[in-house]
Amino acid sequence: MTHEEITRILFRNRMQLMAYVWSIVADVHRAEDVVQELMVLAINKSDEIKNERHLMAWIRRAARYEALNVYRRERRRSPLMDAATLDLLETTWQDVSSVNDEDRISALRHYIKKLTPYLRRVVELRYVDDLKGQVLADKVGRGVETTYKALGRAHHLLRECVTAQIAIAEGRING
């Protein structure tokens, strides 16, 4: 593949790759560094990459290993997700890789606005302000377990809404 083809494919899948790496390193800046490094590595391997499918399979494996290496090197703890969870995530990533990231992000933004004020606040504090654990719970004035149950409920609602919106956009179900 040419450098230009690889670059175009990776930029088209950048948000998905960022999300995957972030799920391991739990830091947006580290995730960005890993993704940039992966893009350079992929371009340097252009003569070995046969097609888009081969590129995406390679980039998924490389992302996982590089993100785990960064996490272990900098945090010296285990990652947020164990190997079995990462295996499931990789399988899911393959299943949804054809979905347009802009459609997914647009649907997510739309449905975040529809959450209750409390759930929206929990999501914003967790993912925009990067608050966790007791600090997050204190900020919303609830216990840690209650706060994480609310976050789980928000995840569930958003996943259902975004999945339905994408299915409608792809014509799999009628709106």
mmCIF file of C-alpha atoms in Angstrom:
data_model
loop_
_atom_site.group_PDB
_atom_site.id
_atom_site.type_symbol
_atom_site.label_atom_id
_atom_site.label_comp_id
_atom_site.label_asym_id
_atom_site.label_seq_id
_atom_site.Cartn_x
_atom_site.Cartn_y
_atom_site.Cartn_z
ATOM 1 C CA MET A 1 0.000 0.000 0.000
ATOM 2 C CA THR A 2 1.130 3.562 -0.542
ATOM 3 C CA HIS A 3 1.881 5.966 2.282
ATOM 4 C CA GLU A 4 -1.070 8.093 1.180
ATOM 5 C CA GLU A 5 -3.504 5.143 1.268
ATOM 6 C CA ILE A 6 -2.348 4.131 4.735
ATOM 7 C CA THR A 7 -2.567 7.694 6.007
ATOM 8 C CA ARG A 8 -6.089 8.139 4.593
ATOM 9 C CA ILE A 9 -7.325 4.867 6.121
ATOM 10 C CA LEU A 10 -5.789 5.580 9.518
ATOM 11 C CA PHE A 11 -7.169 9.115 9.658
ATOM 12 C CA ARG A 12 -10.612 7.792 8.743
ATOM 13 C CA ASN A 13 -10.349 5.332 11.663
ATOM 14 C CA ARG A 14 -8.492 7.669 14.030
ATOM 15 C CA MET A 15 -11.301 8.223 16.551
ATOM 16 C CA GLN A 16 -11.884 4.509 16.883
ATOM 17 C CA LEU A 17 -8.166 3.877 17.316
ATOM 18 C CA MET A 18 -7.927 6.680 19.896
ATOM 19 C CA ALA A 19 -10.842 5.228 21.861
ATOM 20 C CA TYR A 20 -9.271 1.788 21.854
ATOM 21 C CA VAL A 21 -5.871 3.045 23.018
ATOM 22 C CA TRP A 22 -7.480 5.358 25.591
ATOM 23 C CA SER A 23 -9.389 2.393 27.037
ATOM 24 C CA ILE A 24 -6.021 0.904 27.914
ATOM 25 C CA VAL A 25 -3.868 3.885 28.912
ATOM 26 C CA ALA A 26 -6.707 5.975 30.432
ATOM 27 C CA ASP A 27 -5.072 9.236 29.427
ATOM 28 C CA VAL A 28 -5.972 11.205 26.320
ATOM 29 C CA HIS A 29 -2.470 12.666 25.864
ATOM 30 C CA ARG A 30 -0.752 9.293 26.155
ATOM 31 C CA ALA A 31 -3.348 7.814 23.797
ATOM 32 C CA GLU A 32 -2.627 10.555 21.260
ATOM 33 C CA ASP A 33 1.103 9.850 21.495
ATOM 34 C CA VAL A 34 0.526 6.116 20.939
ATOM 35 C CA VAL A 35 -1.758 6.730 17.950
ATOM 36 C CA GLN A 36 0.763 9.078 16.337
ATOM 37 C CA GLU A 37 3.531 6.539 16.865
ATOM 38 C CA LEU A 38 1.355 3.794 15.363
ATOM 39 C CA MET A 39 0.658 5.919 12.293
ATOM 40 C CA VAL A 40 4.380 6.401 11.715
ATOM 41 C CA LEU A 41 5.025 2.677 12.219
ATOM 42 C CA ALA A 42 2.264 1.775 9.755
ATOM 43 C CA ILE A 43 3.637 4.135 7.113
ATOM 44 C CA ASN A 44 7.118 2.682 7.621
ATOM 45 C CA LYS A 45 5.665 -0.808 7.078
ATOM 46 C CA SER A 46 3.766 0.195 3.934
ATOM 47 C CA ASP A 47 5.665 -2.280 1.767
ATOM 48 C CA GLU A 48 4.532 -5.146 4.061
ATOM 49 C CA ILE A 49 0.848 -4.140 4.246
ATOM 50 C CA LYS A 50 -1.282 -5.803 1.579
ATOM 51 C CA ASN A 51 -4.638 -4.029 1.852
ATOM 52 C CA GLU A 52 -6.968 -2.139 4.195
ATOM 53 C CA ARG A 53 -8.141 -5.275 5.990
ATOM 54 C CA HIS A 54 -4.536 -6.318 6.648
ATOM 55 C CA LEU A 55 -3.682 -2.788 7.837
ATOM 56 C CA MET A 56 -6.594 -2.673 10.284
ATOM 57 C CA ALA A 57 -5.778 -6.114 11.706
ATOM 58 C CA TRP A 58 -2.141 -5.107 12.136
ATOM 59 C CA ILE A 59 -2.971 -1.714 13.670
ATOM 60 C CA ARG A 60 -5.332 -3.309 16.213
ATOM 61 C CA ARG A 61 -2.637 -5.706 17.407
ATOM 62 C CA ALA A 62 0.030 -3.008 17.413
ATOM 63 C CA ALA A 63 -2.263 -0.585 19.274
ATOM 64 C CA ARG A 64 -2.974 -3.124 21.958
ATOM 65 C CA TYR A 65 0.663 -4.040 22.538
ATOM 66 C CA GLU A 66 1.990 -0.501 22.359
ATOM 67 C CA ALA A 67 -0.735 0.863 24.665
ATOM 68 C CA LEU A 68 -0.126 -1.914 27.193
ATOM 69 C CA ASN A 69 3.614 -1.217 27.062
ATOM 70 C CA VAL A 70 3.066 2.502 27.667
ATOM 71 C CA TYR A 71 0.641 1.806 30.489
ATOM 72 C CA ARG A 72 2.972 -0.628 32.222
ATOM 73 C CA ARG A 73 6.026 1.566 31.716
ATOM 74 C CA GLU A 74 4.368 4.701 33.093
ATOM 75 C CA ARG A 75 1.924 3.361 35.652
ATOM 76 C CA ARG A 76 3.578 0.137 36.804
ATOM 77 C CA ARG A 77 0.138 -1.335 37.530
ATOM 78 C CA SER A 78 -2.228 -3.491 35.596
ATOM 79 C CA PRO A 79 -4.334 -1.787 32.910
ATOM 80 C CA LEU A 80 -7.987 -0.832 33.278
ATOM 81 C CA MET A 81 -9.033 -3.944 31.376
ATOM 82 C CA ASP A 82 -7.735 -7.474 31.570
ATOM 83 C CA ALA A 83 -6.647 -9.475 28.518
ATOM 84 C CA ALA A 84 -10.027 -11.217 28.148
ATOM 85 C CA THR A 85 -11.844 -7.882 28.071
ATOM 86 C CA LEU A 86 -9.383 -6.514 25.522
ATOM 87 C CA ASP A 87 -9.972 -9.630 23.391
ATOM 88 C CA LEU A 88 -13.721 -8.958 23.477
ATOM 89 C CA LEU A 89 -13.159 -5.291 22.689
ATOM 90 C CA GLU A 90 -10.995 -6.201 19.709
ATOM 91 C CA THR A 91 -13.700 -8.540 18.377
ATOM 92 C CA THR A 92 -16.310 -5.814 18.796
ATOM 93 C CA TRP A 93 -14.001 -3.294 17.153
ATOM 94 C CA GLN A 94 -13.783 -5.516 14.084
ATOM 95 C CA ASP A 95 -17.598 -5.755 13.958
ATOM 96 C CA VAL A 96 -18.183 -1.993 14.091
ATOM 97 C CA SER A 97 -15.174 -0.785 12.120
ATOM 98 C CA SER A 98 -17.330 -0.116 9.076
ATOM 99 C CA VAL A 99 -19.518 2.393 10.935
ATOM 100 C CA ASN A 100 -18.690 6.015 10.203
ATOM 101 C CA ASP A 101 -17.107 7.649 13.283
ATOM 102 C CA GLU A 102 -18.752 10.982 12.521
ATOM 103 C CA ASP A 103 -22.191 9.308 12.602
ATOM 104 C CA ARG A 104 -21.371 7.643 15.915
ATOM 105 C CA ILE A 105 -20.054 10.866 17.483
ATOM 106 C CA SER A 106 -22.986 12.895 16.205
ATOM 107 C CA ALA A 107 -25.457 10.379 17.628
ATOM 108 C CA LEU A 108 -23.584 10.275 20.936
ATOM 109 C CA ARG A 109 -23.613 14.075 21.282
ATOM 110 C CA HIS A 110 -27.308 14.164 20.443
ATOM 111 C CA TYR A 111 -28.221 11.542 23.037
ATOM 112 C CA ILE A 112 -25.968 12.923 25.787
ATOM 113 C CA LYS A 113 -28.156 16.042 25.661
ATOM 114 C CA LYS A 114 -31.183 13.822 26.293
ATOM 115 C CA LEU A 115 -29.812 12.269 29.492
ATOM 116 C CA THR A 116 -31.203 13.471 32.792
ATOM 117 C CA PRO A 117 -29.234 16.395 34.225
ATOM 118 C CA TYR A 118 -27.741 14.104 36.889
ATOM 119 C CA LEU A 119 -26.576 11.446 34.408
ATOM 120 C CA ARG A 120 -25.261 14.103 32.037
ATOM 121 C CA ARG A 121 -23.295 15.671 34.925
ATOM 122 C CA VAL A 122 -21.805 12.307 35.944
ATOM 123 C CA VAL A 123 -20.741 11.603 32.343
ATOM 124 C CA GLU A 124 -19.228 15.081 31.922
ATOM 125 C CA LEU A 125 -17.330 14.928 35.207
ATOM 126 C CA ARG A 126 -16.026 11.453 34.419
ATOM 127 C CA TYR A 127 -14.995 11.951 30.791
ATOM 128 C CA VAL A 128 -14.511 15.697 30.354
ATOM 129 C CA ASP A 129 -13.018 16.484 33.769
ATOM 130 C CA ASP A 130 -11.476 12.979 34.115
ATOM 131 C CA LEU A 131 -12.717 12.560 37.691
ATOM 132 C CA LYS A 132 -12.810 9.074 39.185
ATOM 133 C CA GLY A 133 -13.733 7.193 42.338
ATOM 134 C CA GLN A 134 -14.401 9.134 45.505
ATOM 135 C CA VAL A 135 -13.570 12.491 43.891
ATOM 136 C CA LEU A 136 -16.283 11.927 41.267
ATOM 137 C CA ALA A 137 -18.769 10.745 43.905
ATOM 138 C CA ASP A 138 -18.049 13.744 46.138
ATOM 139 C CA LYS A 139 -18.533 16.121 43.223
ATOM 140 C CA VAL A 140 -22.065 14.793 42.553
ATOM 141 C CA GLY A 141 -22.852 14.387 46.241
ATOM 142 C CA ARG A 142 -23.444 10.629 46.161
ATOM 143 C CA GLY A 143 -21.636 7.478 47.235
ATOM 144 C CA VAL A 144 -19.057 5.845 44.986
ATOM 145 C CA GLU A 145 -21.216 2.781 44.277
ATOM 146 C CA THR A 146 -24.279 4.903 43.501
ATOM 147 C CA THR A 147 -22.229 7.146 41.220
ATOM 148 C CA TYR A 148 -20.792 4.229 39.262
ATOM 149 C CA LYS A 149 -24.220 2.629 38.934
ATOM 150 C CA ALA A 150 -25.432 5.921 37.448
ATOM 151 C CA LEU A 151 -22.453 5.969 35.075
ATOM 152 C CA GLY A 152 -23.239 2.400 34.051
ATOM 153 C CA ARG A 153 -26.865 3.364 33.439
ATOM 154 C CA ALA A 154 -25.725 6.302 31.281
ATOM 155 C CA HIS A 155 -23.403 4.005 29.294
ATOM 156 C CA HIS A 156 -26.251 1.556 28.723
ATOM 157 C CA LEU A 157 -28.691 4.250 27.597
ATOM 158 C CA LEU A 158 -26.164 5.894 25.302
ATOM 159 C CA ARG A 159 -25.077 2.585 23.778
ATOM 160 C CA GLU A 160 -28.699 1.671 23.016
ATOM 161 C CA CYS A 161 -29.455 5.074 21.496
ATOM 162 C CA VAL A 162 -26.294 5.268 19.391
ATOM 163 C CA THR A 163 -26.707 1.678 18.173
ATOM 164 C CA ALA A 164 -30.297 2.377 17.148
ATOM 165 C CA GLN A 165 -29.332 5.640 15.438
ATOM 166 C CA ILE A 166 -26.579 3.947 13.453
ATOM 167 C CA ALA A 167 -28.922 1.106 12.451
ATOM 168 C CA ILE A 168 -31.406 3.702 11.196
ATOM 169 C CA ALA A 169 -28.659 5.582 9.312
ATOM 170 C CA GLU A 170 -27.499 2.332 7.685
ATOM 171 C CA GLY A 171 -31.060 1.406 6.743
ATOM 172 C CA ARG A 172 -31.101 -1.769 8.855
ATOM 173 C CA ILE A 173 -34.228 -0.558 10.686
ATOM 174 C CA ASN A 174 -36.835 2.070 9.917
ATOM 175 C CA GLY A 175 -36.727 5.319 11.882
#
